[in-house]
């Protein structure tokens, strides 16, 4: 796969501490698990690695701590060839995520921000030249609000915004997202910020339409096993899932976003980029961990399901 425009990811770099369990513990319950492995993670780093492994020309803007975990956090980015000139070292610990994966492949994650809390407006502003030279700037919700809100004024290409976890943001930043990539739960939280008085619709098509009506430039609404829904100036486009036997969904959504960025950087229309993203996200769910499960440009991707008429 060839890359055209540059991709810059502004976001989190974590170390993921993995625990495999038969099922997730209930509140107050202690369970035996296996694992204990430390792997590179963080939504930002995952998305950057996914894009670079697919052939994207990728830069990372973020922060790691002064602890030994920083090396683990950067390992996947280095191996994938991501440019790390925009990553700084700050006093204190690297971001940490405690990831529990159950037998059905579903995960639950607790994130401790650590150094990611230092990715503020000043650091984002210091990357202004890199941001201005990027076709796609990708961002998530694991850095401070001020860092995210500094972005739209500095982005000259497309602002691919994945507000996960969702936080309170300036509505103009949400509207600048092109695309905004959200699941149904996140979409409801974003809509509540953009149109506080309006009822949240139930049908995915209505949710996507409501986000566009609230001023968001374009939307990719992810629907799990149902694929995704793209809403842009040309209307609504159903994107099928690629059915696979999932073993671990950790970071599969980040692989989806990294691939979406690669497709857009190559100049593909949003629905075509979302089709590639669907295949890459599914591939990632078939392997353990986040970054180690991501495909390279040479890997065969699972086919998309047929869309029923
Ligand atoms: O999306 C998965 C990621 O979320 C994990 O790698 C973890 O670090 C958390 O940020």
Short mmCIF file of C-alpha atoms and ligand atoms in Angstrom, two decimals:
data_model
loop_
_atom_site.label_atom_id
_atom_site.label_comp_id
_atom_site.label_asym_id
_atom_site.label_seq_id
_atom_site.Cartn_x
_atom_site.Cartn_y
_atom_site.Cartn_z
CA UNK A 1 0.00 0.00 0.00
CA UNK A 2 1.41 3.42 -0.82
CA UNK A 3 1.10 6.46 1.44
CA UNK A 4 0.42 9.95 0.06
CA UNK A 5 -0.05 12.63 2.68
CA UNK A 6 1.60 12.53 6.08
CA UNK A 7 -0.38 11.43 9.15
CA UNK A 8 0.24 12.95 12.59
CA UNK A 9 -1.24 11.31 15.67
CA UNK A 10 -1.57 13.53 18.74
CA UNK A 11 -2.36 11.31 21.69
CA UNK A 12 -1.63 8.86 24.43
CA UNK A 13 1.23 6.41 24.85
CA UNK A 14 0.62 3.73 27.50
CA UNK A 15 1.95 0.47 28.76
CA UNK A 16 -0.82 -2.15 28.86
CA UNK A 17 -0.75 -4.62 31.76
CA UNK A 18 -2.76 -7.61 30.52
CA UNK A 19 -4.85 -10.02 32.58
CA UNK A 20 -6.77 -12.88 30.95
CA UNK A 21 -9.85 -14.08 32.87
CA UNK A 22 -12.66 -16.51 32.16
CA UNK A 23 -15.18 -13.74 32.76
CA UNK A 24 -14.96 -10.19 34.08
CA UNK A 25 -15.11 -9.87 37.89
CA UNK A 26 -18.24 -8.48 39.53
CA UNK A 27 -17.90 -5.49 41.90
CA UNK A 28 -16.20 -6.66 45.10
CA UNK A 29 -15.14 -10.00 43.59
CA UNK A 30 -11.59 -11.43 43.31
CA UNK A 31 -10.85 -13.79 40.42
CA UNK A 32 -7.83 -15.79 39.32
CA UNK A 33 -6.37 -14.75 35.99
CA UNK A 34 -3.34 -15.39 33.82
CA UNK A 35 -1.04 -13.12 31.88
CA UNK A 36 0.73 -10.23 33.58
CA UNK A 37 2.47 -9.29 30.33
CA UNK A 38 3.35 -5.64 29.66
CA UNK A 39 2.72 -4.53 26.07
CA UNK A 40 2.89 -1.14 24.33
CA UNK A 41 -0.54 0.50 24.14
CA UNK A 42 -2.43 3.77 24.43
CA UNK A 43 -5.08 4.77 21.91
CA UNK A 44 -2.77 7.32 20.27
CA UNK A 45 0.23 5.02 19.97
CA UNK A 46 -1.98 2.14 18.81
CA UNK A 47 -3.49 4.25 16.04
CA UNK A 48 -0.05 5.49 14.96
CA UNK A 49 1.35 1.94 14.87
CA UNK A 50 -1.66 0.61 12.94
CA UNK A 51 -1.26 3.35 10.31
CA UNK A 52 2.52 2.90 10.01
CA UNK A 53 2.28 -0.88 9.67
CA UNK A 54 -0.08 -0.37 6.73
CA UNK A 55 2.48 1.87 4.99
CA UNK A 56 1.44 5.29 6.32
CA UNK A 57 3.99 8.07 6.78
CA UNK A 58 3.31 8.67 10.49
CA UNK A 59 4.46 11.12 13.18
CA UNK A 60 3.56 10.93 16.87
CA UNK A 61 3.05 13.86 19.24
CA UNK A 62 2.83 12.68 22.85
CA UNK A 63 4.73 12.12 26.08
CA UNK A 64 6.28 9.32 28.12
CA UNK A 65 7.61 9.37 31.67
CA UNK A 66 11.13 9.02 33.05
CA UNK A 67 10.50 5.44 34.25
CA UNK A 68 11.66 2.17 32.68
CA UNK A 69 8.13 1.61 31.27
CA UNK A 70 8.74 4.39 28.74
CA UNK A 71 10.83 1.95 26.70
CA UNK A 72 7.93 -0.51 26.54
CA UNK A 73 5.50 2.25 25.61
CA UNK A 74 7.69 3.33 22.68
CA UNK A 75 8.71 -0.15 21.51
CA UNK A 76 5.88 -0.67 18.99
CA UNK A 77 6.14 2.89 17.63
CA UNK A 78 9.89 2.45 17.03
CA UNK A 79 9.46 -0.96 15.40
CA UNK A 80 6.78 0.41 13.05
CA UNK A 81 9.00 3.32 11.99
CA UNK A 82 6.86 6.13 13.45
CA UNK A 83 8.69 9.50 13.67
CA UNK A 84 9.07 10.24 17.41
CA UNK A 85 10.54 13.77 17.24
CA UNK A 86 7.27 15.11 18.74
CA UNK A 87 7.36 12.77 21.76
CA UNK A 88 8.82 14.30 24.90
CA UNK A 89 9.93 12.85 28.21
CA UNK A 90 8.38 14.34 31.36
CA UNK A 91 9.11 13.68 35.03
CA UNK A 92 7.01 10.88 36.50
CA UNK A 93 5.44 7.65 35.26
CA UNK A 94 4.47 6.64 31.72
CA UNK A 95 0.73 6.14 31.11
CA UNK A 96 -0.54 2.78 32.33
CA UNK A 97 -3.61 0.78 31.29
CA UNK A 98 -4.85 -2.27 33.20
CA UNK A 99 -6.53 -4.42 30.57
CA UNK A 100 -8.70 -7.40 31.50
CA UNK A 101 -9.72 -9.70 28.65
CA UNK A 102 -12.44 -12.34 29.11
CA UNK A 103 -12.79 -15.64 27.21
CA UNK A 104 -15.28 -14.10 24.77
CA UNK A 105 -12.60 -11.58 23.67
CA UNK A 106 -14.31 -8.57 25.32
CA UNK A 107 -12.09 -6.32 27.42
CA UNK A 108 -12.43 -3.79 30.21
CA UNK A 109 -9.74 -1.16 30.72
CA UNK A 110 -8.69 1.22 33.48
CA UNK A 111 -6.33 3.97 32.27
CA UNK A 112 -3.94 5.97 34.49
CA UNK A 113 -2.84 8.99 32.44
CA UNK A 114 0.69 9.54 33.82
CA UNK A 115 2.82 11.45 31.29
CA UNK A 116 -0.13 11.75 28.88
CA UNK A 117 -1.43 14.55 31.13
CA UNK A 118 1.50 16.68 29.92
CA UNK A 119 0.29 16.77 26.30
CA UNK A 120 -1.12 20.26 26.72
CA UNK A 121 -1.83 23.22 24.43
CA UNK A 122 1.82 24.35 24.61
CA UNK A 123 3.14 20.99 23.42
CA UNK A 124 0.55 20.86 20.64
CA UNK A 125 1.49 24.42 19.58
CA UNK A 126 5.16 23.43 19.48
CA UNK A 127 4.24 20.85 16.82
CA UNK A 128 2.52 23.48 14.62
CA UNK A 129 4.80 22.95 11.58
CA UNK A 130 4.33 19.19 11.61
CA UNK A 131 0.56 19.60 12.04
CA UNK A 132 0.34 22.11 9.18
CA UNK A 133 2.27 19.74 6.89
CA UNK A 134 0.00 16.76 7.66
CA UNK A 135 -2.81 15.59 5.40
CA UNK A 136 -4.47 13.90 8.37
CA UNK A 137 -4.23 14.76 12.08
CA UNK A 138 -5.61 12.07 14.39
CA UNK A 139 -6.59 12.64 18.01
CA UNK A 140 -8.43 10.76 20.80
CA UNK A 141 -9.56 11.53 24.37
CA UNK A 142 -6.63 10.34 26.49
CA UNK A 143 -4.79 13.69 26.63
CA UNK A 144 -5.92 16.91 28.35
CA UNK A 145 -8.82 18.91 26.98
CA UNK A 146 -6.54 21.93 26.33
CA UNK A 147 -4.30 19.85 24.07
CA UNK A 148 -7.24 18.68 21.98
CA UNK A 149 -8.86 22.11 21.81
CA UNK A 150 -5.62 23.62 20.47
CA UNK A 151 -5.71 21.36 17.42
CA UNK A 152 -8.38 22.65 14.98
CA UNK A 153 -6.63 26.03 14.55
CA UNK A 154 -3.38 24.27 13.64
CA UNK A 155 -4.73 21.57 11.34
CA UNK A 156 -4.76 22.38 7.63
CA UNK A 157 -5.72 18.88 6.39
CA UNK A 158 -8.44 16.61 7.85
CA UNK A 159 -9.00 16.37 11.61
CA UNK A 160 -9.80 12.71 12.34
CA UNK A 161 -11.22 12.89 15.84
CA UNK A 162 -11.99 9.86 18.00
CA UNK A 163 -13.27 11.33 21.30
CA UNK A 164 -12.68 8.22 23.41
CA UNK A 165 -13.13 8.47 26.29
CA UNK A 166 -15.58 11.33 25.73
CA UNK A 167 -14.91 14.51 27.70
CA UNK A 168 -16.52 17.94 27.73
CA UNK A 169 -15.09 19.84 24.74
CA UNK A 170 -15.66 23.16 22.99
CA UNK A 171 -18.52 22.35 20.55
CA UNK A 172 -16.53 23.99 17.74
CA UNK A 173 -13.81 21.36 18.22
CA UNK A 174 -16.39 18.58 17.89
CA UNK A 175 -17.82 20.24 14.76
CA UNK A 176 -14.32 20.52 13.21
CA UNK A 177 -14.00 16.72 13.30
CA UNK A 178 -13.83 15.38 9.74
CA UNK A 179 -14.57 12.61 10.44
CA UNK A 180 -15.77 12.23 14.02
CA UNK A 181 -15.35 8.50 14.78
CA UNK A 182 -17.59 7.29 17.62
CA UNK A 183 -19.51 4.25 18.79
CA UNK A 184 -23.20 4.62 19.69
CA UNK A 185 -22.52 5.31 23.37
CA UNK A 186 -19.90 7.98 22.56
CA UNK A 187 -22.20 9.46 19.90
CA UNK A 188 -24.94 9.98 22.50
CA UNK A 189 -22.51 11.78 24.82
CA UNK A 190 -21.26 14.00 21.99
CA UNK A 191 -24.80 14.80 20.85
CA UNK A 192 -25.70 15.77 24.40
CA UNK A 193 -22.92 18.38 24.23
CA UNK A 194 -23.82 19.67 20.76
CA UNK A 195 -27.61 19.75 21.14
CA UNK A 196 -28.38 19.58 24.88
CA UNK A 197 -32.11 20.14 24.45
CA UNK A 198 -32.64 17.47 21.77
CA UNK A 199 -33.68 13.86 22.43
CA UNK A 200 -31.02 11.27 21.53
CA UNK A 201 -32.35 9.15 18.66
CA UNK A 202 -32.14 5.34 18.81
CA UNK A 203 -31.54 4.26 15.21
CA UNK A 204 -27.92 4.51 14.02
CA UNK A 205 -29.00 6.36 10.86
CA UNK A 206 -30.78 8.98 12.96
CA UNK A 207 -27.81 9.33 15.31
CA UNK A 208 -25.44 9.91 12.38
CA UNK A 209 -27.89 12.38 10.79
CA UNK A 210 -28.30 14.20 14.12
CA UNK A 211 -24.52 14.62 14.45
CA UNK A 212 -24.34 16.05 10.92
CA UNK A 213 -27.33 18.30 11.61
CA UNK A 214 -25.52 19.57 14.71
CA UNK A 215 -22.69 20.73 12.46
CA UNK A 216 -20.16 17.86 12.48
CA UNK A 217 -18.44 17.77 9.08
CA UNK A 218 -18.51 13.98 8.68
CA UNK A 219 -19.19 10.99 10.92
CA UNK A 220 -18.14 7.35 11.15
CA UNK A 221 -20.47 5.59 13.60
CA UNK A 222 -19.00 2.20 14.56
CA UNK A 223 -21.58 -0.55 15.22
CA UNK A 224 -19.52 -3.58 16.31
CA UNK A 225 -20.61 -6.74 14.49
CA UNK A 226 -22.94 -4.60 12.33
CA UNK A 227 -19.99 -2.75 10.76
CA UNK A 228 -20.22 1.02 10.61
CA UNK A 229 -22.18 3.88 9.16
CA UNK A 230 -20.55 6.77 7.32
CA UNK A 231 -22.35 10.11 7.08
CA UNK A 232 -20.87 12.79 4.85
CA UNK A 233 -22.00 15.44 2.37
CA UNK A 234 -23.01 12.63 -0.05
CA UNK A 235 -25.39 11.03 2.46
CA UNK A 236 -25.33 7.82 4.48
CA UNK A 237 -23.20 4.79 3.56
CA UNK A 238 -23.49 1.37 5.27
CA UNK A 239 -20.08 -0.29 5.72
CA UNK A 240 -20.23 -4.01 6.49
CA UNK A 241 -18.18 -5.75 9.16
CA UNK A 242 -15.61 -8.43 8.30
CA UNK A 243 -16.80 -11.45 10.34
CA UNK A 244 -13.96 -13.13 12.31
CA UNK A 245 -13.58 -15.27 15.43
CA UNK A 246 -12.49 -12.60 17.94
CA UNK A 247 -9.95 -13.64 20.59
CA UNK A 248 -9.15 -10.18 21.99
CA UNK A 249 -10.81 -6.93 20.92
CA UNK A 250 -8.25 -4.74 22.76
CA UNK A 251 -7.10 -2.00 20.39
CA UNK A 252 -9.24 -3.27 17.47
CA UNK A 253 -10.99 0.10 17.35
CA UNK A 254 -7.61 1.83 17.24
CA UNK A 255 -6.56 -0.37 14.31
CA UNK A 256 -9.80 0.72 12.58
CA UNK A 257 -8.84 4.37 13.05
CA UNK A 258 -5.22 3.91 11.96
CA UNK A 259 -6.44 2.26 8.75
CA UNK A 260 -9.05 4.98 8.22
CA UNK A 261 -6.25 7.56 8.43
CA UNK A 262 -4.18 5.63 5.87
CA UNK A 263 -7.07 5.42 3.43
CA UNK A 264 -7.81 9.15 3.76
CA UNK A 265 -4.11 10.04 3.47
CA UNK A 266 -4.07 8.14 0.16
CA UNK A 267 -6.91 10.37 -1.05
CA UNK A 268 -9.67 7.75 -0.82
CA UNK A 269 -13.25 8.92 -0.16
CA UNK A 270 -14.40 8.36 3.42
CA UNK A 271 -16.61 5.29 2.64
CA UNK A 272 -13.72 3.53 0.87
CA UNK A 273 -11.35 4.30 3.76
CA UNK A 274 -13.99 2.95 6.18
CA UNK A 275 -14.17 -0.34 4.24
CA UNK A 276 -10.41 -0.83 4.66
CA UNK A 277 -10.75 0.17 8.33
CA UNK A 278 -13.45 -2.46 8.85
CA UNK A 279 -11.15 -5.21 7.54
CA UNK A 280 -8.13 -4.02 9.55
CA UNK A 281 -10.15 -3.70 12.78
CA UNK A 282 -11.46 -7.25 12.31
CA UNK A 283 -7.95 -8.59 11.67
CA UNK A 284 -6.78 -6.96 14.93
CA UNK A 285 -9.49 -8.76 16.94
CA UNK A 286 -8.06 -12.15 15.92
CA UNK A 287 -4.77 -11.65 17.83
CA UNK A 288 -3.86 -10.98 21.47
CA UNK A 289 -3.03 -7.48 22.75
CA UNK A 290 -3.36 -4.26 20.78
CA UNK A 291 -0.27 -3.44 18.69
CA UNK A 292 0.99 -7.05 18.31
CA UNK A 293 -2.32 -7.93 16.62
CA UNK A 294 -2.10 -5.32 13.84
CA UNK A 295 -1.63 -6.34 10.19
CA UNK A 296 1.14 -5.16 7.90
CA UNK A 297 0.48 -4.12 4.30
CA UNK A 298 1.40 -7.66 3.20
CA UNK A 299 -1.14 -9.48 5.37
CA UNK A 300 -4.34 -10.90 3.88
CA UNK A 301 -7.31 -9.10 5.43
CA UNK A 302 -10.63 -10.81 6.20
CA UNK A 303 -13.30 -10.09 3.55
CA UNK A 304 -16.23 -7.80 4.28
CA UNK A 305 -19.64 -9.41 4.72
CA UNK A 306 -22.21 -8.96 1.98
CA UNK A 307 -24.68 -6.17 2.73
CA UNK A 308 -28.21 -7.57 2.76
CA UNK A 309 -30.63 -5.67 0.51
O1 LIG B 1 -8.01 1.16 22.88
C1 LIG B 1 -7.17 0.30 23.58
C2 LIG B 1 -6.21 1.09 24.43
O2 LIG B 1 -6.93 1.81 25.38
C3 LIG B 1 -5.23 0.23 25.21
O3 LIG B 1 -4.05 -0.04 24.49
C4 LIG B 1 -5.02 1.04 26.47
O4 LIG B 1 -3.73 1.57 26.62
C5 LIG B 1 -6.08 2.14 26.45
O5 LIG B 1 -5.55 3.37 26.15
#
